[in-house]
Coordinates of C-alpha atoms in Angstrom, one line a residue:
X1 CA -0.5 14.2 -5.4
X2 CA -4.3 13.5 -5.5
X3 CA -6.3 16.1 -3.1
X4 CA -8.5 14.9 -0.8
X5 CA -11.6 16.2 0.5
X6 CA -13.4 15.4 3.7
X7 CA -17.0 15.7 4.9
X8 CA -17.6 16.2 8.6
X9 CA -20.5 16.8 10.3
X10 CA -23.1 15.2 12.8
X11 CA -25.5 12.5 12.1
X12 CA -28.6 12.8 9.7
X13 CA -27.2 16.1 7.8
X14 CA -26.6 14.6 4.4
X15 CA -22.9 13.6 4.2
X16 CA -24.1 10.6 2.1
X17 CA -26.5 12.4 -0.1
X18 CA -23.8 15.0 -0.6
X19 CA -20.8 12.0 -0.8
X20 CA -23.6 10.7 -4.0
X21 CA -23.9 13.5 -5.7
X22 CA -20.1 14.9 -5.5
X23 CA -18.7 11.2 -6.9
X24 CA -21.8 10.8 -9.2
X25 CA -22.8 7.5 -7.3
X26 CA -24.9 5.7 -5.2
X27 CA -22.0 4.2 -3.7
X28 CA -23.0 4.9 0.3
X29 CA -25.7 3.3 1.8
X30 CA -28.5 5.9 2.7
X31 CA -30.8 4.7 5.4
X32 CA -33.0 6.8 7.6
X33 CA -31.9 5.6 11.1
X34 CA -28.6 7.3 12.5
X35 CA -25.0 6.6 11.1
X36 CA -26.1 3.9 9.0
X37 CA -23.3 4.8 6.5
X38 CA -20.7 1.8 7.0
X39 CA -19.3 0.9 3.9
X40 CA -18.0 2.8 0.8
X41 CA -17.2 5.9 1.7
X42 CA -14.5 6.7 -0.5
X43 CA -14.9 8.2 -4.2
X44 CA -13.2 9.9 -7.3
X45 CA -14.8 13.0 -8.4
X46 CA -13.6 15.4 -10.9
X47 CA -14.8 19.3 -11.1
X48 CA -13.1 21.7 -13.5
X49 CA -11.0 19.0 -15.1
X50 CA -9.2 18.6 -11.4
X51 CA -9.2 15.1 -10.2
X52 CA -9.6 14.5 -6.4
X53 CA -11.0 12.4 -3.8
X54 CA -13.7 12.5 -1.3
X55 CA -14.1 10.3 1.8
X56 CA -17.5 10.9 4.2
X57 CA -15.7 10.3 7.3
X58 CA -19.5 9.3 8.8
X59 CA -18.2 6.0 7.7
X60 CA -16.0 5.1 9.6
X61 CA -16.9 5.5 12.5
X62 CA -19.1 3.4 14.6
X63 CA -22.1 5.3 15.6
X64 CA -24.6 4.1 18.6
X65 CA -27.8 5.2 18.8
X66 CA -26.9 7.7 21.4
X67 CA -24.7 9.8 19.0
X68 CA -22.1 11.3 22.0
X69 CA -19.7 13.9 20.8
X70 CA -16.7 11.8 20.9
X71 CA -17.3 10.0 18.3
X72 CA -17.7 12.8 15.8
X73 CA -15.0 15.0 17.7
X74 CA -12.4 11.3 16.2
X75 CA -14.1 12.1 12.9
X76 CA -13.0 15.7 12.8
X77 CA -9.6 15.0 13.9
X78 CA -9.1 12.6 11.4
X79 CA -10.2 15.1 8.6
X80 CA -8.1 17.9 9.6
X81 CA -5.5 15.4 10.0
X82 CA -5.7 13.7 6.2
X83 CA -7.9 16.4 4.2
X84 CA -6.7 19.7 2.0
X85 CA -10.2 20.9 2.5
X86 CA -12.8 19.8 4.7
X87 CA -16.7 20.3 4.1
X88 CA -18.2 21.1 7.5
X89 CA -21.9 20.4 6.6
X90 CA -25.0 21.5 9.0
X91 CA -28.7 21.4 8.8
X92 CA -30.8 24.7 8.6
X93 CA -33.9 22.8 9.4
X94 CA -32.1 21.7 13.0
X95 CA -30.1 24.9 13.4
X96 CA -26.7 25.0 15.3
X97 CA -26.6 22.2 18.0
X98 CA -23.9 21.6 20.5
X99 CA -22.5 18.9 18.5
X100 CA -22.1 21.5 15.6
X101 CA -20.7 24.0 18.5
X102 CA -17.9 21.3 19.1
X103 CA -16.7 20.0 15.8
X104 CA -16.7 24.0 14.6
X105 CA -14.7 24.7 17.6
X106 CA -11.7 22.4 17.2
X107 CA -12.2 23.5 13.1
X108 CA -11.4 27.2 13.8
X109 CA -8.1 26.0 15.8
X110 CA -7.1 23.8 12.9
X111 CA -6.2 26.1 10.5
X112 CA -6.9 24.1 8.0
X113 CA -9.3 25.1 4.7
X114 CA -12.7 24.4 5.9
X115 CA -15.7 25.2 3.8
X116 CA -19.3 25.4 6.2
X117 CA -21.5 24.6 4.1
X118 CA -25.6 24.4 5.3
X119 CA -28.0 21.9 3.5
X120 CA -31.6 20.9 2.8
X121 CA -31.5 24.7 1.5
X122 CA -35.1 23.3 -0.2
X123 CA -36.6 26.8 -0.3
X124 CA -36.0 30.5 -0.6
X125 CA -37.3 30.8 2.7
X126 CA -34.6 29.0 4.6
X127 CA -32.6 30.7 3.0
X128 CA -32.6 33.5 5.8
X129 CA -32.7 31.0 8.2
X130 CA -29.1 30.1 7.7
X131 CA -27.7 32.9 8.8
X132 CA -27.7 32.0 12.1
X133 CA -24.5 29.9 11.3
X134 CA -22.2 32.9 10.7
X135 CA -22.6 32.5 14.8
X136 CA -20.0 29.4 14.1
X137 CA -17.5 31.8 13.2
X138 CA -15.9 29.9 10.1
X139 CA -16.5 32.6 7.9
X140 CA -18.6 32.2 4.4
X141 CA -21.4 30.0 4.1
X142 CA -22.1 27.7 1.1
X143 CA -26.1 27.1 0.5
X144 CA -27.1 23.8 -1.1
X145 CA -29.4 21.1 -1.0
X146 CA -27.8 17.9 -1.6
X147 CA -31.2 16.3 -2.6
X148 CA -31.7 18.5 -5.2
X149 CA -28.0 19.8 -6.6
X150 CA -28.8 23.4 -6.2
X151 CA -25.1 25.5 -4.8
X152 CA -23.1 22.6 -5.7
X153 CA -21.1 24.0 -8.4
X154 CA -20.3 27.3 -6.4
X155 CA -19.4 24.5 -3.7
X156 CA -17.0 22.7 -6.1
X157 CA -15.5 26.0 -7.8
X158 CA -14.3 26.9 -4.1
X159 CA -13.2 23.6 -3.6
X160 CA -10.9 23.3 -6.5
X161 CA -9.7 27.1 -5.5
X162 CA -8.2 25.9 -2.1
X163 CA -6.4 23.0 -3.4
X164 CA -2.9 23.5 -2.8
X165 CA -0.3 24.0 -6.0
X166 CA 2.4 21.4 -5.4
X167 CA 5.2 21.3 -7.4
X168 CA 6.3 18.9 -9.7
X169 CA 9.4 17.1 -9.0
X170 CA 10.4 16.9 -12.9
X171 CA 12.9 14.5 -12.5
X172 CA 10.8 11.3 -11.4
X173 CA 7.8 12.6 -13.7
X174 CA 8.7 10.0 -16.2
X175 CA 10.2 7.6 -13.9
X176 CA 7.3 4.2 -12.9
X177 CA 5.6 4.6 -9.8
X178 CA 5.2 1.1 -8.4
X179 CA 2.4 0.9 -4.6
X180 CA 2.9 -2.1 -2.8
X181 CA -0.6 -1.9 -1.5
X182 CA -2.9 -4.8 1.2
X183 CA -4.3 -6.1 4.0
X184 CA -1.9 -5.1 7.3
X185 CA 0.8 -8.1 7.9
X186 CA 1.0 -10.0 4.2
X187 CA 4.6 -9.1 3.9
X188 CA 4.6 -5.3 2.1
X189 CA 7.0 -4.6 4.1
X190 CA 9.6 -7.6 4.1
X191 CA 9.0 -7.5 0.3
X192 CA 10.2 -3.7 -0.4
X193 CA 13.3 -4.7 2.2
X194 CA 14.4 -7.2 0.2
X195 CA 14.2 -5.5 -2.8
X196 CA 15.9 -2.4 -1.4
X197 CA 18.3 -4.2 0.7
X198 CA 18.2 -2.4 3.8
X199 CA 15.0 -2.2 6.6
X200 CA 14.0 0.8 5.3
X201 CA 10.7 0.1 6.9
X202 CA 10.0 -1.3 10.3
X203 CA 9.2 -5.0 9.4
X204 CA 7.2 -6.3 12.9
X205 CA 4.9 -9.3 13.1
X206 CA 2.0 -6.8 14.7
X207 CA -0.7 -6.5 12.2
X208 CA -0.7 -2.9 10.9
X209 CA 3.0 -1.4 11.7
X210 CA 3.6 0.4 8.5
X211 CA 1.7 3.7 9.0
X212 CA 2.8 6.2 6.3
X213 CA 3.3 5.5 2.8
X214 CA 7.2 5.5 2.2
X215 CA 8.5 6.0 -1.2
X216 CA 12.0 4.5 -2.2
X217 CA 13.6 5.4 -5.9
X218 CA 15.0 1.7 -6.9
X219 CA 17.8 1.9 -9.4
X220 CA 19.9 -1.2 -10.5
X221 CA 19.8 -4.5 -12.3
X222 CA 18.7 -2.0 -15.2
X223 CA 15.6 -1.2 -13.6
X224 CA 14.9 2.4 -12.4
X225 CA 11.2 3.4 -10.7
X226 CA 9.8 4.1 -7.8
X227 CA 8.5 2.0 -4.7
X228 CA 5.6 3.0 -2.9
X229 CA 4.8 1.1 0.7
X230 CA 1.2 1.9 2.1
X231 CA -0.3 1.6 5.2
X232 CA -2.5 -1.8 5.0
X233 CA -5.8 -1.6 4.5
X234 CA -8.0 -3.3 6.9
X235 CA -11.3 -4.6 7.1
X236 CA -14.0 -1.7 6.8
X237 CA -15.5 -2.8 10.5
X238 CA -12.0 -2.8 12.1
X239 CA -11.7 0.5 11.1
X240 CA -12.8 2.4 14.3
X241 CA -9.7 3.7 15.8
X242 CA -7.9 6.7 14.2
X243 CA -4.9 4.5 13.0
X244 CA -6.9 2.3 11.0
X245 CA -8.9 5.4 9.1
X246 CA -5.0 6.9 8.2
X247 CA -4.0 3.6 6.8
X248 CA -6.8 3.2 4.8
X249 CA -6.5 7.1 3.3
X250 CA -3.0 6.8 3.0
X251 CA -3.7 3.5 0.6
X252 CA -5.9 5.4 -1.4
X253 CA -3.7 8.2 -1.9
X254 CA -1.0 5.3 -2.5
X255 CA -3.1 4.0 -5.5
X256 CA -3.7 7.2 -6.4
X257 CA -0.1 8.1 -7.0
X258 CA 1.1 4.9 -8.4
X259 CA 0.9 3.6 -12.2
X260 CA 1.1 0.1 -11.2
X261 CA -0.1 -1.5 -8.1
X262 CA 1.1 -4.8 -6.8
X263 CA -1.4 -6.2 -4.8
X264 CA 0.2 -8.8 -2.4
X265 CA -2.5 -11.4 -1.0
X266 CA -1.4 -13.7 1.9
X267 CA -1.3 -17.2 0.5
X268 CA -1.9 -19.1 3.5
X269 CA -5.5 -17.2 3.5
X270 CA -6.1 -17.1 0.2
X271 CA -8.0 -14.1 -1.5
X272 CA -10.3 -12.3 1.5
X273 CA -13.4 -10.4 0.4
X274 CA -10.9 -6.7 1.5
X275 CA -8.0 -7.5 -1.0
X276 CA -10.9 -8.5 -3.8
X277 CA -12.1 -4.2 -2.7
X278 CA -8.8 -3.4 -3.3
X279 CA -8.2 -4.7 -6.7
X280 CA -11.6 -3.1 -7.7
X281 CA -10.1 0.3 -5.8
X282 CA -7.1 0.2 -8.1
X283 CA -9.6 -0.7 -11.4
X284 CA -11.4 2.1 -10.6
X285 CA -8.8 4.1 -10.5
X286 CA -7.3 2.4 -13.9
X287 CA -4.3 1.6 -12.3
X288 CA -2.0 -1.2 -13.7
X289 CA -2.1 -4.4 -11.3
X290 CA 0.0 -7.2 -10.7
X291 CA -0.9 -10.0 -7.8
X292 CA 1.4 -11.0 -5.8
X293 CA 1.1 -14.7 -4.0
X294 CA 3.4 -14.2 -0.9
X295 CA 3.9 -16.9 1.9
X296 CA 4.0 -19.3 -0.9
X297 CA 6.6 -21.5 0.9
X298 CA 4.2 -21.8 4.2
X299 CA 1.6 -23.6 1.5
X300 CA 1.2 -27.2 1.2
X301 CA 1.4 -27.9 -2.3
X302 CA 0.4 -30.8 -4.7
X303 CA 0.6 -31.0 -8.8
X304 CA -2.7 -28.7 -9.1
X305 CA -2.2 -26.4 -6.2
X306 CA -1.5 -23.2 -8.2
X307 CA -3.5 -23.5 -11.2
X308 CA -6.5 -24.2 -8.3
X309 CA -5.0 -21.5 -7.0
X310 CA -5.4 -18.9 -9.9
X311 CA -8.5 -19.9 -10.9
X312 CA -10.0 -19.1 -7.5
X313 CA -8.4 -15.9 -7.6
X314 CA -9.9 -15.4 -11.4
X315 CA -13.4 -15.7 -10.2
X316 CA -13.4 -13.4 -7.5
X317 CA -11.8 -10.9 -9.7
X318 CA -13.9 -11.2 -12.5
X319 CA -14.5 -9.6 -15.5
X320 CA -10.9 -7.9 -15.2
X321 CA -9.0 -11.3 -15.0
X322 CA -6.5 -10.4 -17.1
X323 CA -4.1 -9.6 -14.4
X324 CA -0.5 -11.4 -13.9
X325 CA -0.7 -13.8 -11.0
X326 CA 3.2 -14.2 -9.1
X327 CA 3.8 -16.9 -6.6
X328 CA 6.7 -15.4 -3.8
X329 CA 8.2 -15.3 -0.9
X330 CA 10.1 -12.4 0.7
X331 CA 11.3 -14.9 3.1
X332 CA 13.4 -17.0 0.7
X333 CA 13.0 -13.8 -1.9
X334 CA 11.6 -16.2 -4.3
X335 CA 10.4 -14.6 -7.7
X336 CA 11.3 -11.1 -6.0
X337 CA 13.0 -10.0 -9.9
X338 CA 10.0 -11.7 -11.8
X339 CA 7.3 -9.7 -9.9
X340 CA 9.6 -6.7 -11.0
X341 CA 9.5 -8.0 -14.7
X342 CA 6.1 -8.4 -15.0
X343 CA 5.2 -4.9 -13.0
X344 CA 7.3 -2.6 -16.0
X345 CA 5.8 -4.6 -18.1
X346 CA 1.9 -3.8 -17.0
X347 CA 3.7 -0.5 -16.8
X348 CA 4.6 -0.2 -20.5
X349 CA 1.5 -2.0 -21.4
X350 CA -0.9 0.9 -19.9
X351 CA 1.1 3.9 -21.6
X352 CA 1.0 1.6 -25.2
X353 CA -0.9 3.7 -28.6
X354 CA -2.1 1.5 -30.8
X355 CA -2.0 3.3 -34.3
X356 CA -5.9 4.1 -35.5
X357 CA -5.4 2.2 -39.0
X358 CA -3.9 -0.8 -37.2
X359 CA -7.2 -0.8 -35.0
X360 CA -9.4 -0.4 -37.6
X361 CA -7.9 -3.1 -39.7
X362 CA -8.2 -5.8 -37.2
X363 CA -11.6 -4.6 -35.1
X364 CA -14.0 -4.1 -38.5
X365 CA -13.7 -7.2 -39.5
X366 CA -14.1 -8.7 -36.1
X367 CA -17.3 -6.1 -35.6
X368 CA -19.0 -7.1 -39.2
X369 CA -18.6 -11.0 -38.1
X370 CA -20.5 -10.7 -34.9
X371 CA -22.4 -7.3 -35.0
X372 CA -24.0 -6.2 -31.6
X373 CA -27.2 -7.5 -31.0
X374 CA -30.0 -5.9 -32.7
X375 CA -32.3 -3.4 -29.8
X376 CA -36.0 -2.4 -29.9
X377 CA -35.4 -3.2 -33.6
X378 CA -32.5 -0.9 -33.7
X379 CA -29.3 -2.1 -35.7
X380 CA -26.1 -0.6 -35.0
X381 CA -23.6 -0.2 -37.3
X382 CA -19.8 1.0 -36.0
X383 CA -17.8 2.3 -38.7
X384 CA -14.8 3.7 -37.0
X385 CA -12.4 3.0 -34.0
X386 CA -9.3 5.0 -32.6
X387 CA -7.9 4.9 -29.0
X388 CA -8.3 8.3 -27.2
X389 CA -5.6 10.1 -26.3
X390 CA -6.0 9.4 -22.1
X391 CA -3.4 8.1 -19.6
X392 CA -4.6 4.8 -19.6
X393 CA -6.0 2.6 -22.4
X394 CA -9.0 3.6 -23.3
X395 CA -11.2 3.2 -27.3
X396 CA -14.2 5.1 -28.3
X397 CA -16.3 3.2 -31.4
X398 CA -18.3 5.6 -33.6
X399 CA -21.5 4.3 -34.7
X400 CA -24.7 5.6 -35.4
X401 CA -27.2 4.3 -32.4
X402 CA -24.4 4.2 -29.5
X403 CA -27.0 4.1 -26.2
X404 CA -28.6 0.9 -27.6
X405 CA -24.9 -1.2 -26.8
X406 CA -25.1 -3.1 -24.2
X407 CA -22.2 -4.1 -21.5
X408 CA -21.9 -7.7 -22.9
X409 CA -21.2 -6.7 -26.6
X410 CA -18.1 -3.4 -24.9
X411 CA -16.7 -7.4 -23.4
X412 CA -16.7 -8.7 -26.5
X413 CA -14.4 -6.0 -27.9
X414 CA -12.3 -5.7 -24.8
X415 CA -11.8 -9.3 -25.2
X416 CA -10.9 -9.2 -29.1
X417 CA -8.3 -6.2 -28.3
X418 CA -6.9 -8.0 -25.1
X419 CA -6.0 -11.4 -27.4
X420 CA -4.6 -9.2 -30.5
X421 CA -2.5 -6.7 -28.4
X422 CA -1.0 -7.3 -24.5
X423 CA -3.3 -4.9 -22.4
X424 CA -2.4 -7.6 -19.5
X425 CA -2.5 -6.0 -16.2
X426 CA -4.2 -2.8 -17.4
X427 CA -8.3 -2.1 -17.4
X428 CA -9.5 -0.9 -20.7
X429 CA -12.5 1.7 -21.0
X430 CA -14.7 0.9 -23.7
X431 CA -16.6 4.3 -25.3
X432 CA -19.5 3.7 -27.8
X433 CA -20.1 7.5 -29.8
X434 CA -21.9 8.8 -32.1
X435 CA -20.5 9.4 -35.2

């Protein structure tokens, strides 16, 4: 189970600096005015060789100009809700304001792990100035400046320290793990109960039923994994009652969990801007992916309808296109086995070695015949290739000027391996290293 971490706070304290520099990533929109964070608030970070997530719960929630405290009182809730450990981040330059008062308040009855952390620490001579928040009554405090970096590693070391040790249930540890993860009211659902055979879920034409992720073990027709149904994700803007936020964590954690996703569009709406942020979500998180076409039979349909189809769903995915496209329908279970087929197959595809000589054999030759583009008058020469010994496909090339590749020439050989071994379904990471 991926841990999650969750920063809370009020307005203008740093969540987004902080978000940036724990993920490594520019990903949320800084701006000066007032909860201008909207967007892409979720990110991977590792610390320690622990993997977890964080979410800046600023995000999600719609902030007027006249910040009032309910607002920030749903974004507290919602983190002691989802979180293992929540960052409760304040600003020595403002000192403790009532807002801070309230959100620390309902922290100290949560009994979750809650790490108070003050920022813009810029100077040894705030430094005495943050005492004043030992008044919140949440115990240690963690100095940092998220501008700068400074107390971020203590921050992190305690972090990793709170996670909680869950067991591992040995028996599934080898057995797939399949999400059904997108957009509230494509089918998920329907799709896993017709699979399973039994309304193991509540199937309800209102948008957004499924709540929690439900895991089912499927064992017959000689296949054997494991389902995962998540909460849809919905639009970003939609996302301002509680409800929504859950069912977009839960979908993360889904992915997270899963070693193939199966991303199931609606066809009668073709592929939105949210389920094209979703296939990147599970790229990221170099999961396997199969799409799944559902509705098909509510689709009007002449000679070129599906290859029109998949290429419009190609160029919204692009580069990754690589990916099996399935045309179903839980309705008339249409393709229901195929879509199984092709998932254990992206499955077995991901955990595939490829022996070093083998790679070497058929890459050299492919590398001396178009050599990457000479750079500043550098030439590069890669002598050597062997796939790394990760969870997911990933090469490193050994040559003697590795910064001076460029993106397009790492395509080029993620093409050549794609059409001389079946990587379809899985994102490949290309390494250039020095020798």
């Amino acid at each position: 189970m991926n841990n999650i971490v969750a920063i809370v706070g009020r307005p203008n304290v740093g969540k987004s600096t902080l978000f940036n520099r724990l993920t490594e990533s520019r990903d949320a929109i800084i701006h000066e005015t007032s909860g201008v964070t909207r967007d892409r608030n979720y990110g991977a970070s590792t610390w320690n060789g622990v993997d977890f997530s964080v979410i800046d719960t600023g995000g999600y929630v719609v902030n007027s100009d006249d910040i009032f405290e309910e607002e920030i009182r749903k974004q507290a809730m919602l983190a002691i809700e989802e979180a293992d450990v929540i960052i409760f981040l304040v600003d020595v330059v403002s000192g403790i304001t009532d807002l801070d008062d309230a959100v620390a308040k309902l922290l100290r009855k949560s009994k979750k792990k809650v790490l108070l952390v003050v920022n813009k620490i810029d100077n040894n001579n705030l430094i005495y100035d943050a005492n004043v928040f030992y008044g919140l009554g949440l115990g240690d405090l963690y100095l940092i400046s998220s501008m700068s970096g400074s107390g971020t590693g203590d921050l992190l070391d305690k972090v990793v320290e709170l996670f909680p040790n869950e067991p591992v249930d040995e028996e599934t540890i080898d057995i797939p793990k399949f999400a059904v993860v997108g957009r509230p009211n494509v089918g998920k659902s329907s799709f896993i109960n017709a699979l399973v055979g039994e309304e193991r879920n509540i199937v309800t034409p209102i948008s957004g039923t499924t709540r929690d992720s439900i895991s089912s073990r499927y064992n017959k027709f000689g296949h054997d994994f494991i389902l995962i149904d998540t909460a849809g994700l919905r639009k970003k803007g939609k996302v301002s009652e509680n409800i929504e936020f859950y069912s977009v964590m839960r979908s993360i954690r889904s992915i997270e969990e899963a070693d193939v996703c199966l991303l199931m569009l609606d066809a009668t709406l073709g592929m939105e801007s949210q389920d094209v942020n979703v296939f990147h979500l599970t790229e990221k998180n170099k999961k396997g992916v199969v799409i799944l076409v559902n509705k098909w039979d509510l689709v009007e349909k002449d000679t070129h309808s599906t290859n029109q189809y998949i290429a419009a769903i190609k160029e919204k995915i692009a580069p990754f296109v690589d990916v099996p496209i399935i045309f179903t329908s839980t309705l008339t279970k249409q393709r229901l086995f195929k879509v199984l087929e092709e998932a254990m197959k992206v499955y077995q595809n991901r955990k595939q070695k490829i022996q070093t000589s083998k790679l070497n054999e058929l890459m050299l030759p492919l590398i001396e015949a178009n050599q990457p583009p000479t750079n500043k008058g550098k030439v590069v020469r890669i002598k050597y290739v062997t796939q790394l010994p990760t969870e997911t496909p990933s090469f490193a090339f050994y040559c003697n000027l590795p910064q001076y590749v460029k993106e397009a020439y790492k395509r080029y050989l993620e093409n050549r391996l794609r059409e001389h071994f079946d990587f379809t379904g899985v994102p490949i990471q290309i390494y250039m290293r020095s020798k």
